[in-house]
Structure formats: C-alpha cells, structure tokens
Tab-separated table of C-alpha atoms and ligand atoms in Angstrom:
chain	number	residue	atom	x	y	z
A	1	MET	CA	0.130	0.080	0.075
A	2	GLU	CA	1.172	3.494	-0.940
A	3	SER	CA	2.189	5.989	1.911
A	4	ILE	CA	2.879	9.681	0.922
A	5	MET	CA	3.827	12.860	2.891
A	6	GLU	CA	2.850	16.225	1.689
A	7	GLU	CA	2.935	19.597	3.268
A	8	VAL	CA	-0.859	20.574	2.624
A	9	VAL	CA	-3.653	17.836	1.394
A	10	ILE	CA	-6.835	19.366	0.065
A	11	VAL	CA	-9.969	17.222	-0.417
A	12	GLY	CA	-12.202	17.884	-3.107
A	13	ALA	CA	-11.787	19.310	-6.704
A	14	GLY	CA	-14.960	21.632	-6.681
A	15	ILE	CA	-14.764	25.478	-6.763
A	16	ALA	CA	-13.565	25.485	-3.152
A	17	GLY	CA	-10.828	23.237	-3.612
A	18	LEU	CA	-9.408	24.531	-6.990
A	19	ALA	CA	-9.680	28.000	-5.466
A	20	THR	CA	-7.805	26.906	-2.152
A	21	ALA	CA	-5.008	25.454	-4.279
A	22	LEU	CA	-4.529	28.391	-6.318
A	23	ALA	CA	-4.604	30.752	-3.516
A	24	LEU	CA	-1.956	28.667	-1.886
A	25	LYS	CA	-0.012	28.528	-4.924
A	26	ARG	CA	0.125	32.037	-5.193
A	27	VAL	CA	1.642	32.596	-1.505
A	28	GLY	CA	4.363	29.640	-2.810
A	29	ILE	CA	2.826	26.727	-0.836
A	30	ARG	CA	2.152	23.349	-3.126
A	31	ALA	CA	-0.857	21.417	-2.237
A	32	LEU	CA	-2.056	18.214	-3.265
A	33	VAL	CA	-5.644	17.958	-4.310
A	34	LEU	CA	-7.696	14.709	-3.894
A	35	GLU	CA	-10.717	14.453	-6.051
A	36	LYS	CA	-13.165	10.876	-5.883
A	37	ALA	CA	-14.193	11.407	-9.383
A	38	GLU	CA	-12.119	10.633	-12.458
A	39	CYS	CA	-12.319	14.191	-13.681
A	40	LEU	CA	-13.509	17.547	-12.882
A	41	ARG	CA	-17.131	17.403	-11.817
A	42	THR	CA	-19.464	19.956	-13.253
A	43	THR	CA	-22.753	19.049	-12.080
A	44	GLY	CA	-25.274	22.196	-12.396
A	45	SER	CA	-23.920	23.346	-15.781
A	46	ALA	CA	-23.745	26.982	-14.802
A	47	LEU	CA	-23.965	29.400	-11.824
A	48	ASN	CA	-24.243	33.147	-11.251
A	49	LEU	CA	-21.064	34.760	-9.796
A	50	PHE	CA	-21.912	37.964	-7.935
A	51	PRO	CA	-19.447	40.689	-7.536
A	52	ASN	CA	-17.854	39.239	-4.224
A	53	ALA	CA	-16.834	36.100	-6.296
A	54	TRP	CA	-15.154	38.283	-9.154
A	55	ILE	CA	-13.345	40.125	-6.303
A	56	ALA	CA	-12.016	36.707	-5.139
A	57	LEU	CA	-10.960	35.575	-8.606
A	58	ASP	CA	-9.183	39.116	-9.086
A	59	ALA	CA	-6.862	38.045	-6.112
A	60	LEU	CA	-6.493	34.786	-7.519
A	61	GLY	CA	-5.459	36.147	-10.834
A	62	VAL	CA	-8.129	34.241	-13.204
A	63	SER	CA	-10.853	36.607	-13.775
A	64	HIS	CA	-9.579	37.990	-16.718
A	65	LYS	CA	-9.811	34.602	-18.234
A	66	LEU	CA	-13.578	34.526	-18.005
A	67	THR	CA	-15.000	37.872	-18.008
A	68	PRO	CA	-14.737	38.347	-21.978
A	69	LEU	CA	-16.730	35.312	-22.157
A	70	TYR	CA	-19.465	35.936	-20.051
A	71	PRO	CA	-21.379	39.506	-20.336
A	72	PRO	CA	-22.860	40.855	-17.070
A	73	LEU	CA	-26.134	41.010	-16.714
A	74	THR	CA	-28.044	44.290	-15.815
A	75	THR	CA	-31.618	44.028	-15.726
A	76	GLY	CA	-34.077	41.268	-14.124
A	77	SER	CA	-37.847	40.971	-14.114
A	78	ILE	CA	-39.946	39.081	-11.275
A	79	THR	CA	-43.090	37.681	-12.522
A	80	ASP	CA	-46.131	36.484	-10.187
A	81	VAL	CA	-47.268	33.295	-12.517
A	82	SER	CA	-50.846	33.077	-10.909
A	83	THR	CA	-51.522	37.166	-11.161
A	84	GLY	CA	-49.200	38.037	-14.230
A	85	ALA	CA	-47.753	41.093	-12.423
A	86	VAL	CA	-44.283	41.741	-13.377
A	87	ARG	CA	-41.917	43.566	-11.332
A	88	GLN	CA	-38.476	45.285	-13.035
A	89	ILE	CA	-35.394	45.048	-11.171
A	90	SER	CA	-31.909	46.239	-11.578
A	91	LEU	CA	-28.762	44.236	-11.331
A	92	THR	CA	-26.552	47.374	-11.005
A	93	GLY	CA	-26.680	49.568	-7.880
A	94	PRO	CA	-26.821	47.530	-4.774
A	95	PHE	CA	-26.357	44.192	-6.604
A	96	SER	CA	-22.789	45.552	-8.282
A	97	GLY	CA	-21.529	48.320	-6.085
A	98	LYS	CA	-18.748	49.863	-8.161
A	99	ARG	CA	-18.413	46.838	-10.078
A	100	GLU	CA	-20.875	45.267	-13.030
A	101	GLY	CA	-23.721	43.200	-12.143
A	102	PRO	CA	-23.527	39.395	-11.865
A	103	ARG	CA	-22.275	37.293	-14.654
A	104	PRO	CA	-23.413	33.671	-15.012
A	105	VAL	CA	-20.581	31.163	-16.071
A	106	HIS	CA	-20.398	27.684	-17.080
A	107	ARG	CA	-19.011	25.675	-14.250
A	108	LYS	CA	-17.047	23.395	-16.379
A	109	LYS	CA	-15.254	26.638	-17.677
A	110	LEU	CA	-14.593	28.118	-14.120
A	111	LEU	CA	-13.308	24.906	-12.898
A	112	GLU	CA	-10.916	24.680	-15.738
A	113	ALA	CA	-9.729	28.273	-15.415
A	114	LEU	CA	-8.734	27.574	-11.906
A	115	ALA	CA	-7.156	23.990	-12.274
A	116	GLU	CA	-5.046	25.173	-15.488
A	117	GLU	CA	-3.184	27.632	-13.320
A	118	LEU	CA	-2.094	24.879	-11.002
A	119	PRO	CA	1.134	22.983	-11.183
A	120	PRO	CA	0.836	19.618	-13.146
A	121	ASP	CA	0.370	16.741	-10.860
A	122	SER	CA	-1.542	18.493	-8.300
A	123	ILE	CA	-4.802	17.105	-8.656
A	124	ARG	CA	-5.044	13.549	-7.940
A	125	PHE	CA	-8.155	12.003	-9.450
A	126	SER	CA	-10.047	8.657	-8.394
A	127	SER	CA	-9.082	9.254	-4.776
A	128	GLN	CA	-11.576	9.184	-2.180
A	129	LEU	CA	-11.010	10.149	1.237
A	130	ALA	CA	-12.229	7.432	3.618
A	131	SER	CA	-11.011	8.243	6.934
A	132	ILE	CA	-8.916	10.604	9.024
A	133	GLU	CA	-6.650	10.270	12.009
A	134	THR	CA	-3.934	12.253	13.365
A	135	GLU	CA	-0.569	11.608	14.384
A	136	GLN	CA	1.840	13.595	17.082
A	137	LEU	CA	4.632	15.471	15.036
A	138	HIS	CA	7.941	16.061	17.190
A	139	SER	CA	10.613	17.946	15.087
A	140	ALA	CA	12.876	20.804	16.009
A	141	LYS	CA	10.491	23.581	15.256
A	142	ASP	CA	6.971	21.673	15.646
A	143	THR	CA	5.042	19.705	18.285
A	144	ALA	CA	1.955	20.037	16.572
A	145	SER	CA	-0.113	16.893	14.808
A	146	LEU	CA	0.081	15.449	11.287
A	147	ALA	CA	-3.049	14.586	9.561
A	148	VAL	CA	-3.053	11.127	8.250
A	149	VAL	CA	-5.883	10.546	5.495
A	150	HIS	CA	-6.929	7.127	4.449
A	151	LEU	CA	-8.128	6.989	0.676
A	152	LYS	CA	-10.686	4.261	-0.303
A	153	ASP	CA	-7.892	2.655	-2.569
A	154	GLY	CA	-5.623	1.791	0.474
A	155	THR	CA	-3.475	4.729	-0.213
A	156	THR	CA	-2.388	6.739	3.063
A	157	ILE	CA	-1.212	10.277	3.026
A	158	LYS	CA	0.185	12.529	5.906
A	159	SER	CA	0.010	15.943	5.732
A	160	LYS	CA	0.748	19.060	7.902
A	161	VAL	CA	-2.248	20.392	6.849
A	162	LEU	CA	-5.694	19.014	5.714
A	163	ILE	CA	-8.438	21.386	4.272
A	164	GLY	CA	-11.682	19.616	3.569
A	165	CYS	CA	-13.208	21.231	0.392
A	166	ASP	CA	-15.295	17.875	-0.144
A	167	GLY	CA	-18.762	19.429	-0.447
A	168	LEU	CA	-22.166	18.934	1.213
A	169	HIS	CA	-21.376	15.395	2.711
A	170	SER	CA	-18.049	16.237	3.807
A	171	VAL	CA	-15.954	13.636	5.757
A	172	VAL	CA	-13.695	16.183	7.069
A	173	ALA	CA	-16.805	18.159	8.408
A	174	GLU	CA	-17.929	15.205	9.912
A	175	TRP	CA	-14.535	14.564	11.485
A	176	LEU	CA	-14.395	17.957	12.888
A	177	GLY	CA	-17.632	17.225	14.710
A	178	LEU	CA	-19.769	19.546	12.642
A	179	SER	CA	-23.643	18.914	12.749
A	180	ALA	CA	-24.988	17.058	9.516
A	181	PRO	CA	-26.678	19.636	6.795
A	182	ILE	CA	-30.307	19.432	6.975
A	183	HIS	CA	-33.193	19.470	4.473
A	184	SER	CA	-34.528	23.122	3.719
A	185	GLY	CA	-38.034	21.160	2.549
A	186	ARG	CA	-37.052	22.475	-1.059
A	187	SER	CA	-35.464	20.842	-4.024
A	188	ALA	CA	-34.194	22.188	-7.301
A	189	ALA	CA	-34.022	21.167	-10.943
A	190	ARG	CA	-31.729	22.931	-13.331
A	191	GLY	CA	-30.083	22.418	-16.695
A	192	LEU	CA	-28.811	24.299	-19.877
A	193	SER	CA	-30.699	25.079	-22.754
A	194	VAL	CA	-28.989	25.332	-26.239
A	195	PHE	CA	-30.517	27.751	-29.422
A	196	PRO	CA	-28.362	27.293	-32.160
A	197	GLN	CA	-30.078	30.406	-33.725
A	198	GLY	CA	-30.048	32.522	-30.868
A	199	HIS	CA	-32.380	32.539	-27.928
A	200	GLY	CA	-33.260	36.412	-28.059
A	201	LEU	CA	-33.895	37.199	-24.255
A	202	GLY	CA	-30.997	39.784	-24.621
A	203	SER	CA	-28.761	39.827	-21.202
A	204	SER	CA	-31.827	40.103	-18.786
A	205	VAL	CA	-32.551	37.481	-15.958
A	206	GLN	CA	-36.217	36.331	-15.436
A	207	GLN	CA	-37.696	34.911	-12.379
A	208	PHE	CA	-40.987	33.560	-12.107
A	209	LEU	CA	-42.650	32.958	-8.517
A	210	ASP	CA	-45.657	30.939	-7.820
A	211	VAL	CA	-46.591	29.265	-4.153
A	212	GLY	CA	-44.052	27.270	-3.159
A	213	LYS	CA	-42.076	27.666	-6.624
A	214	ARG	CA	-39.660	29.751	-7.873
A	215	ALA	CA	-37.987	29.453	-11.094
A	216	GLY	CA	-35.881	31.450	-13.738
A	217	VAL	CA	-34.138	31.736	-16.908
A	218	VAL	CA	-30.462	33.261	-16.893
A	219	PRO	CA	-28.779	34.076	-20.387
A	220	LEU	CA	-25.286	32.966	-20.472
A	221	ASN	CA	-24.540	34.166	-24.116
A	222	ASP	CA	-26.411	34.466	-27.177
A	223	ASN	CA	-27.020	30.960	-27.658
A	224	GLU	CA	-27.181	29.217	-24.352
A	225	VAL	CA	-29.599	29.820	-21.236
A	226	TYR	CA	-29.222	28.399	-17.639
A	227	TRP	CA	-32.564	27.497	-16.332
A	228	PHE	CA	-33.945	26.653	-12.716
A	229	ILE	CA	-36.974	25.967	-10.467
A	230	THR	CA	-37.130	25.255	-6.934
A	231	CYS	CA	-39.937	23.421	-5.473
A	232	GLN	CA	-41.135	22.223	-2.197
A	233	GLY	CA	-40.691	18.601	-1.171
A	234	ASP	CA	-37.672	15.999	-1.630
A	235	HIS	CA	-37.603	15.205	-5.295
A	236	ARG	CA	-34.658	12.987	-6.333
A	237	THR	CA	-35.026	12.085	-10.020
A	238	TYR	CA	-31.947	11.040	-11.789
A	239	ASP	CA	-33.255	10.514	-15.458
A	240	PRO	CA	-32.838	13.679	-17.353
A	241	SER	CA	-35.895	13.077	-19.507
A	242	THR	CA	-38.006	12.261	-16.354
A	243	ILE	CA	-36.725	15.644	-14.645
A	244	GLN	CA	-37.303	17.321	-17.967
A	245	LYS	CA	-41.053	15.876	-18.113
A	246	GLU	CA	-41.990	16.700	-14.237
A	247	VAL	CA	-40.987	20.170	-14.469
A	248	LEU	CA	-43.147	20.903	-17.668
A	249	GLU	CA	-45.911	18.653	-16.702
A	250	HIS	CA	-45.956	18.798	-12.881
A	251	HIS	CA	-44.151	21.736	-11.512
A	252	ALA	CA	-44.649	24.496	-14.212
A	253	PRO	CA	-47.372	23.866	-16.609
A	254	ASN	CA	-49.027	27.113	-16.016
A	255	PHE	CA	-45.814	28.986	-16.397
A	256	PRO	CA	-45.156	31.606	-18.953
A	257	SER	CA	-44.254	30.128	-22.359
A	258	ILE	CA	-40.848	31.658	-22.307
A	259	TYR	CA	-39.841	29.599	-19.349
A	260	LEU	CA	-41.326	26.549	-20.949
A	261	ASP	CA	-39.725	27.083	-24.169
A	262	VAL	CA	-36.274	27.108	-22.618
A	263	VAL	CA	-37.202	24.135	-20.438
A	264	ARG	CA	-38.087	22.150	-23.715
A	265	HIS	CA	-34.785	23.084	-25.096
A	266	SER	CA	-32.631	21.834	-22.600
A	267	ASP	CA	-29.363	19.613	-23.241
A	268	LEU	CA	-30.463	16.464	-21.513
A	269	CYS	CA	-26.951	16.003	-19.989
A	270	SER	CA	-26.921	18.949	-18.347
A	271	LEU	CA	-30.302	18.020	-16.360
A	272	SER	CA	-29.791	17.365	-12.452
A	273	TRP	CA	-32.267	17.633	-9.610
A	274	ALA	CA	-30.873	18.024	-6.146
A	275	PRO	CA	-32.608	18.375	-2.485
A	276	LEU	CA	-31.710	21.848	-1.211
A	277	MET	CA	-29.418	21.670	2.334
A	278	LEU	CA	-27.935	23.865	4.610
A	279	ARG	CA	-25.706	23.649	7.596
A	280	ASN	CA	-27.487	24.979	11.062
A	281	PRO	CA	-25.904	28.616	11.133
A	282	TRP	CA	-25.674	28.299	14.569
A	283	ASN	CA	-23.347	25.115	14.351
A	284	ILE	CA	-20.837	27.344	12.121
A	285	VAL	CA	-20.712	29.940	14.505
A	286	VAL	CA	-20.172	27.716	17.707
A	287	GLY	CA	-19.081	24.439	15.964
A	288	ASN	CA	-15.640	23.214	15.151
A	289	VAL	CA	-14.705	24.756	11.854
A	290	SER	CA	-11.104	24.173	12.577
A	291	ARG	CA	-9.193	21.689	14.922
A	292	GLY	CA	-5.716	21.974	14.923
A	293	ASN	CA	-4.290	21.746	11.184
A	294	VAL	CA	-7.576	20.843	9.798
A	295	THR	CA	-10.200	22.829	8.409
A	296	VAL	CA	-13.142	23.218	5.785
A	297	VAL	CA	-13.943	25.429	3.154
A	298	GLY	CA	-16.854	26.015	0.707
A	299	ASP	CA	-19.976	23.632	1.150
A	300	ALA	CA	-17.979	21.645	3.352
A	301	MET	CA	-18.112	24.507	5.849
A	302	HIS	CA	-21.487	26.110	4.788
A	303	PRO	CA	-24.045	24.561	2.674
A	304	MET	CA	-26.772	27.048	1.857
A	305	THR	CA	-29.880	27.380	-0.255
A	306	PRO	CA	-29.372	28.698	-3.593
A	307	ASP	CA	-31.799	31.572	-3.043
A	308	LEU	CA	-29.222	34.421	-3.369
A	309	GLY	CA	-26.822	32.255	-5.601
A	310	GLN	CA	-23.955	32.765	-2.923
A	311	GLY	CA	-22.776	29.095	-2.168
A	312	GLY	CA	-20.108	29.200	-4.768
A	313	CYS	CA	-19.032	32.923	-4.395
A	314	CYS	CA	-18.590	32.202	-0.838
A	315	ALA	CA	-16.272	29.399	-1.356
A	316	LEU	CA	-14.146	31.693	-3.565
A	317	GLU	CA	-14.190	34.166	-0.721
A	318	ASP	CA	-13.102	31.592	1.857
A	319	ALA	CA	-10.223	30.302	-0.540
A	320	VAL	CA	-8.677	33.752	-0.703
A	321	VAL	CA	-9.031	34.773	3.411
A	322	LEU	CA	-7.635	30.947	4.041
A	323	GLY	CA	-4.692	31.176	1.600
A	324	ARG	CA	-4.106	34.993	3.177
A	325	HIS	CA	-3.832	33.543	6.461
A	326	ILE	CA	-1.665	30.431	5.637
A	327	GLY	CA	0.450	32.663	3.485
A	328	ASN	CA	1.146	35.167	6.245
A	329	SER	CA	2.061	32.205	8.474
A	330	PHE	CA	4.226	30.837	5.892
A	331	LEU	CA	6.185	34.266	5.324
A	332	ALA	CA	6.368	34.620	9.058
A	333	ASN	CA	8.389	31.456	9.357
A	334	GLY	CA	11.061	31.741	6.842
A	335	LYS	CA	8.760	30.163	3.802
A	336	SER	CA	8.185	27.368	5.721
A	337	VAL	CA	4.794	25.532	6.634
A	338	VAL	CA	5.192	24.912	10.616
A	339	ALA	CA	2.066	22.893	11.670
A	340	GLU	CA	1.655	24.841	15.050
A	341	GLU	CA	1.614	27.800	13.485
A	342	VAL	CA	-0.524	27.089	10.622
A	343	ALA	CA	-3.211	25.831	13.452
A	344	ARG	CA	-3.079	29.433	14.649
A	345	ALA	CA	-3.668	30.504	11.009
A	346	LEU	CA	-6.724	28.458	10.554
A	347	GLY	CA	-8.168	29.508	13.696
A	348	ALA	CA	-7.735	33.144	12.523
A	349	TYR	CA	-9.345	32.072	9.281
A	350	VAL	CA	-12.284	30.643	10.833
A	351	LYS	CA	-12.756	33.673	13.166
A	352	GLU	CA	-13.046	35.903	10.186
A	353	ARG	CA	-15.302	33.668	8.076
A	354	LYS	CA	-17.798	32.134	10.386
A	355	TRP	CA	-20.129	35.010	10.779
A	356	ARG	CA	-20.051	36.227	7.185
A	357	ALA	CA	-20.775	32.420	6.339
A	358	ALA	CA	-23.585	31.891	8.975
A	359	GLY	CA	-24.991	35.211	7.936
A	360	LEU	CA	-25.192	34.237	4.134
A	361	VAL	CA	-26.554	30.782	5.266
A	362	THR	CA	-29.656	32.397	7.072
A	363	ALA	CA	-30.173	35.266	4.409
A	364	SER	CA	-30.309	32.740	1.722
A	365	TYR	CA	-32.829	30.345	3.495
A	366	VAL	CA	-35.104	33.481	4.605
A	367	SER	CA	-34.763	34.848	1.168
A	368	GLY	CA	-36.161	31.682	-0.304
A	369	TRP	CA	-38.929	31.187	2.302
A	370	VAL	CA	-40.158	34.732	1.958
A	371	GLN	CA	-40.285	34.470	-1.971
A	372	GLN	CA	-41.795	30.973	-2.050
A	373	SER	CA	-44.366	31.433	0.784
A	374	GLY	CA	-48.031	31.668	0.600
A	375	ARG	CA	-50.184	34.072	-0.879
A	376	ASN	CA	-52.390	35.051	2.540
A	377	TRP	CA	-52.099	38.856	3.393
A	378	TRP	CA	-49.270	38.785	5.912
A	379	ARG	CA	-47.049	36.816	3.568
A	380	GLN	CA	-47.680	39.030	0.576
A	381	LEU	CA	-47.011	42.029	3.020
A	382	LEU	CA	-43.455	40.400	3.857
A	383	ARG	CA	-42.658	39.828	0.170
A	384	VAL	CA	-43.593	43.797	-0.152
A	385	VAL	CA	-41.382	44.550	2.548
A	386	PHE	CA	-38.471	42.062	1.322
A	387	TYR	CA	-38.328	43.714	-2.285
A	388	SER	CA	-38.619	47.163	-0.946
A	389	TYR	CA	-35.994	47.167	1.894
A	390	LEU	CA	-34.514	43.482	2.952
A	391	PHE	CA	-33.801	42.971	-0.545
A	392	VAL	CA	-31.478	45.680	-1.045
A	393	VAL	CA	-29.640	45.043	2.434
A	394	LEU	CA	-29.103	41.389	1.097
A	395	ALA	CA	-27.990	42.650	-2.041
A	396	ARG	CA	-25.328	44.828	-0.670
A	397	GLY	CA	-23.848	41.672	0.932
A	398	VAL	CA	-23.023	40.136	-2.758
A	399	ASN	CA	-20.338	43.260	-2.997
A	400	PHE	CA	-18.194	41.806	0.015
A	401	ASP	CA	-14.520	42.487	-0.370
A	402	CYS	CA	-12.309	39.428	0.913
A	403	GLY	CA	-9.479	41.288	0.572
A	404	LYS	CA	-6.032	40.231	-1.128
A	405	LEU	CA	-3.356	37.599	-1.261
A	406	PRO	CA	0.524	38.064	-0.349
A	407	ILE	CA	1.633	36.977	-3.852
A	408	ALA	CA	4.770	34.505	-4.358
A	409	LYS	CA	6.615	35.168	-7.248
A	410	ALA	CA	7.586	31.434	-7.771
A	411	GLU	CA	10.002	31.869	-10.923
A	412	GLU	CA	12.232	33.984	-8.898
A	413	GLY	CA	11.925	31.740	-5.708
A	414	GLU	CA	10.945	34.810	-4.017
A	415	VAL	CA	7.642	35.638	-1.866
A	416	GLU	CA	6.561	39.380	-1.740
A	417	ALA	CA	3.892	40.359	0.914
A	418	GLU	CA	1.545	42.600	-0.708
A	419	SER	CA	-1.075	44.835	0.844
A	420	SER	CA	-3.357	42.417	2.924
A	421	LYS	CA	-6.634	43.149	4.344
A	422	LEU	CA	-5.324	42.331	7.665
A	423	ASP	CA	-2.025	43.984	7.428
B	1	LIG	C1	-29.908	24.678	-7.348
B	1	LIG	C2	-28.713	25.128	-6.900
B	1	LIG	C3	-28.203	26.567	-7.886
B	1	LIG	C4	-26.960	27.092	-7.309
B	1	LIG	N1	-26.526	28.182	-7.822
B	1	LIG	C5	-25.522	28.801	-7.410
B	1	LIG	C6	-25.257	30.232	-7.810
B	1	LIG	O1	-25.663	30.669	-8.787
B	1	LIG	N2	-24.034	30.840	-7.569
B	1	LIG	C7	-23.328	30.368	-6.502
B	1	LIG	O2	-22.221	30.962	-6.235
B	1	LIG	N3	-23.358	29.307	-6.223
B	1	LIG	C8	-24.683	28.507	-6.603
B	1	LIG	N4	-24.923	27.125	-5.978
B	1	LIG	C9	-24.114	26.519	-5.033
B	1	LIG	C10	-22.928	26.198	-5.482
B	1	LIG	O3	-23.047	25.040	-6.297
B	1	LIG	C11	-21.789	25.437	-4.417
B	1	LIG	O4	-21.780	26.236	-3.271
B	1	LIG	C12	-20.507	25.064	-4.866
B	1	LIG	O5	-20.593	24.216	-5.820
B	1	LIG	C13	-19.489	24.610	-3.462
B	1	LIG	O6	-18.396	24.102	-4.026
B	1	LIG	P1	-17.382	23.090	-3.358
B	1	LIG	O7	-16.263	23.095	-4.002
B	1	LIG	O8	-17.225	23.561	-2.068
B	1	LIG	O9	-18.337	21.931	-3.432
B	1	LIG	P2	-18.420	20.888	-4.553
B	1	LIG	O10	-18.887	21.620	-5.740
B	1	LIG	O11	-19.784	20.040	-4.018
B	1	LIG	O12	-17.330	20.045	-4.834
B	1	LIG	C14	-16.838	19.178	-3.767
B	1	LIG	C15	-15.817	17.991	-4.735
B	1	LIG	O13	-15.403	17.275	-3.569
B	1	LIG	C16	-15.401	16.021	-4.008
B	1	LIG	N5	-15.552	15.155	-2.747
B	1	LIG	C17	-16.369	14.864	-2.122
B	1	LIG	N6	-16.386	13.891	-1.473
B	1	LIG	C18	-14.839	13.313	-1.489
B	1	LIG	C19	-14.140	12.615	-0.692
B	1	LIG	N7	-14.681	11.940	0.365
B	1	LIG	N8	-12.938	12.522	-1.455
B	1	LIG	C20	-12.385	12.942	-2.247
B	1	LIG	N9	-13.135	14.304	-3.323
B	1	LIG	C21	-14.392	14.366	-2.526
B	1	LIG	C22	-16.452	16.043	-4.912
B	1	LIG	O14	-16.734	15.012	-6.039
B	1	LIG	C23	-16.562	17.321	-5.658
B	1	LIG	O15	-15.763	17.558	-6.993
B	1	LIG	C24	-25.968	26.541	-6.069
B	1	LIG	C25	-26.239	25.182	-5.878
B	1	LIG	C26	-27.635	24.498	-6.349
B	1	LIG	C27	-27.867	23.352	-5.345
C-alpha cells in the first residue's frame, strides 16, 4: 500500500478545492488536491457569480480569463405567475456596488480556469477520502499533529495541513464534529438550454414566482440559457428526460411560455435535481470549523440554499481568506509550513469567516422562504417589505471584498507580501 507525505492536502476538486489550491500556489505553497471522481465534476452546468466572487477571482488572478466570455447581467424581472404582475429589477446599484452586475458562467469553464493555473500533477483523481486520523509530530520546530488521511484505494497520505473542500457530505466536516446538513424542505431542478439560432432573451434574467415555487432563466451568451426551478418537497429524480417531463408537466405547466420553451430546449446531459440543504448557521458560529491543522472551505463548511446564488461565491471568498492567513504564517516562518503556526492561521481564518458564512446561510434561507411562501395577506405584505427594503440590504452583501493575497513570485523563488486586508 502506497504511503505519501505532503505539506498540504486538499480534499475535493470543486470550486472551493481548486480555488484554495490556487490561493496557496500564489503564496508559494504547493498542495495536493484529492478528487474522488475521475475528472472535474460539473454538476449544475452553470452558476451566477456576483461581484464578491469576481473580487476573489481577481485576487486569484483568473477573472481576466472569464470576463470576456460572459457579459454582465444588467436587468431582471420577477413575474407573479398567478396574477401576471411583473416587477422590474436593476442588477446594477446595490447588486454590483462599483462593479458590473452578476455574470453567469459555465461551471466547467470556471473549474478549468482555476485548474489550469495549478502545477501539473497537483490534482489526484479517483482518490476518495475514507477516514482521517492524527499523529503527533515531534520535530525541532513543530510539536503539533500531522493529519493522516486514508483513501478508499488503500493509500495513506500524511500532511501538515488538511483542508476539506469535499462539499455537502463532507467527511472532513464530520470528523471535525460539525452537525450534518439539514433539508430545507425544498429541491431544485436545473439545466442548460441551447438555441443554435439565438435565444433572443437579451442579457436580462427573468424570475417566475408561484406558491411554493421559484423558477428562472439566465442567459449565458447569445445561444445558451441556464434555467432552474425550486419546489417544495424532496424530489430525487436522476433520469434527465424524467426531470424535463416533471418540470414541464407537474411543476411549471402554468408558467409563461418563455420559461417552458427554455426547458424544452434543454441539453438533457445537463439536467440535475437536488434536495436543497443547509447547515444550521449557529453550528457554523459555535461548532469546530477547525481543529488543529484541519479545517473546511466552501459547502463543506456552509452548505446553503441557492436563493441568493452565494454558495460558490462564498467558497471563492473562503479560499482567498484562508490563502492569506496560511500565506502570512508561511512568510513569517521563513517560507516554511510550521504545523503549530498554521493551526493558529486556521483559527484566524475561521474567526474571520464564520459570521459571514452563517449570515449568508440565514439570508439565503429567509430569502427563499419569503419569495416562495403562500398568498395570504401577511405573507404578501412580507414580500412587499422584502423587495422594498430587505432585498436591497441582502444585495449589498454580494459586494463583499474578501481582500488580497500575499503573492509569491515562484519563478524567482521569492515571496512578496502584498497589501493584505489584515496588514
Ligand atoms: C440548484 C443550485 C443552484 C446554485 N446556484 C448557485 C449560483 O448561482 N451561484 C453560486 O455561487 N452558487 C450556487 N450554488 C451553490 C454552489 O453550487 C456550491 O456552493 C458550490 O458548488 C460549492 O463548491 P464546493 O467546491 O464547496 O463543493 P462541490 O462543488 O460539491 O465540490 C466538492 C468536490 O469534492 C469531491 N469530493 C466529495 N467527497 C469527496 C471525498 N470523500 N474524497 C475526495 N473527493 C471528494 C466531489 O467529487 C466534488 O468534486 C447552487 C447550488 C444549487 C444546488
């Protein structure tokens, strides 16, 4: 059986894992990324990235590869399906701050943009984490523990730092003692539709609300449209044609033809249906988000419902903040990863992130509940208050600036501390 020693091991090559590996690379630290799948996984086909994500992608040095491909969304509309009332919304202003509006991107392109910046062989595919132990380290500089990870294929890897980016059902979060994610009572179907002759929807995002349902169409470019629907209940359908049929015939038969037409044009390979889960926000605030040299990033820390489109954006913020704390520790210790010092850096990362993450989990859940709840007078009043005041307050949160990284000039073997939020 293979036994390997690494400085930093990251579990999961999703948005969080790849962004964390890149943040560490930019501060001069090599990390090994373990991914259970055989290649980069792109379930969900597309996602919206708000200004906070673009600020993080700037810090990671990859935003320039994506912005020319995806124009920003500037306007949107929300249609009440039963009354036909339409409310126009601007996606500039509170949604974008001084930057442009949100941009929808292909997940595959985002993952590839991050992965191609990593050194060769930094991602080890078909490598599923099965269990974790710790082992005491006694060296001249270090008295902390090593993380020992056991893979399903029998390989053992020891590392000074273990970062769980293994998503919703995170083995690392479970090892830390975080509570299991809870079901929000809703599920979402989503997919990508292709219009070779053009979709003619412009660059405006359209949402449709009905009791217990929220759906939308989001143009990615002139030919592709991302669509979604969130419904009450726990639907677990995996067959693509059944997903399409269920949406058209059971969940949205009364929706405007513009929505139904987009669903009919779906690329069947892109369809998925997922229960919407979240972590109890209080558990993020008071639970063990790190223990010694082990922590979690992205959905492994803060699974949230997609009602504000913030799960992936928040994962990118986490990666930059964690990279900055580990990077500062690395610089302060003569460019070496000292396990005891890194444990302190992970503690500082958690302190900086836990309230932000818990706030977004709560805000996303409340936003979904208000928008999809029933039609009696007080719920309608709540919706008016929500769109007039709360929506604007929540929208400002998507302009969050996670700060910068200390940048490593790898080719010169020199590390240079750049302006850092904490400096
Ligand atoms: C319907 C829906 C719509 C959404 N829309 C948006 C949006 O518009 N904008 C936005 O920002 N976010 C959105 N999100 C949230 C976003 O998809 C997630 O927050 C994001 O994908 C989290 O990335 P991650 O890397 O933390 O986890 P994941 O994407 O789940 O990646 C985890 C990776 O770890 C691997 N892995 C898991 N277990 C192991 C193991 N034991 N060993 C090795 N590897 C393992 C997995 O194979 C996977 O590659 C949406 C979510 C849903 C459900």
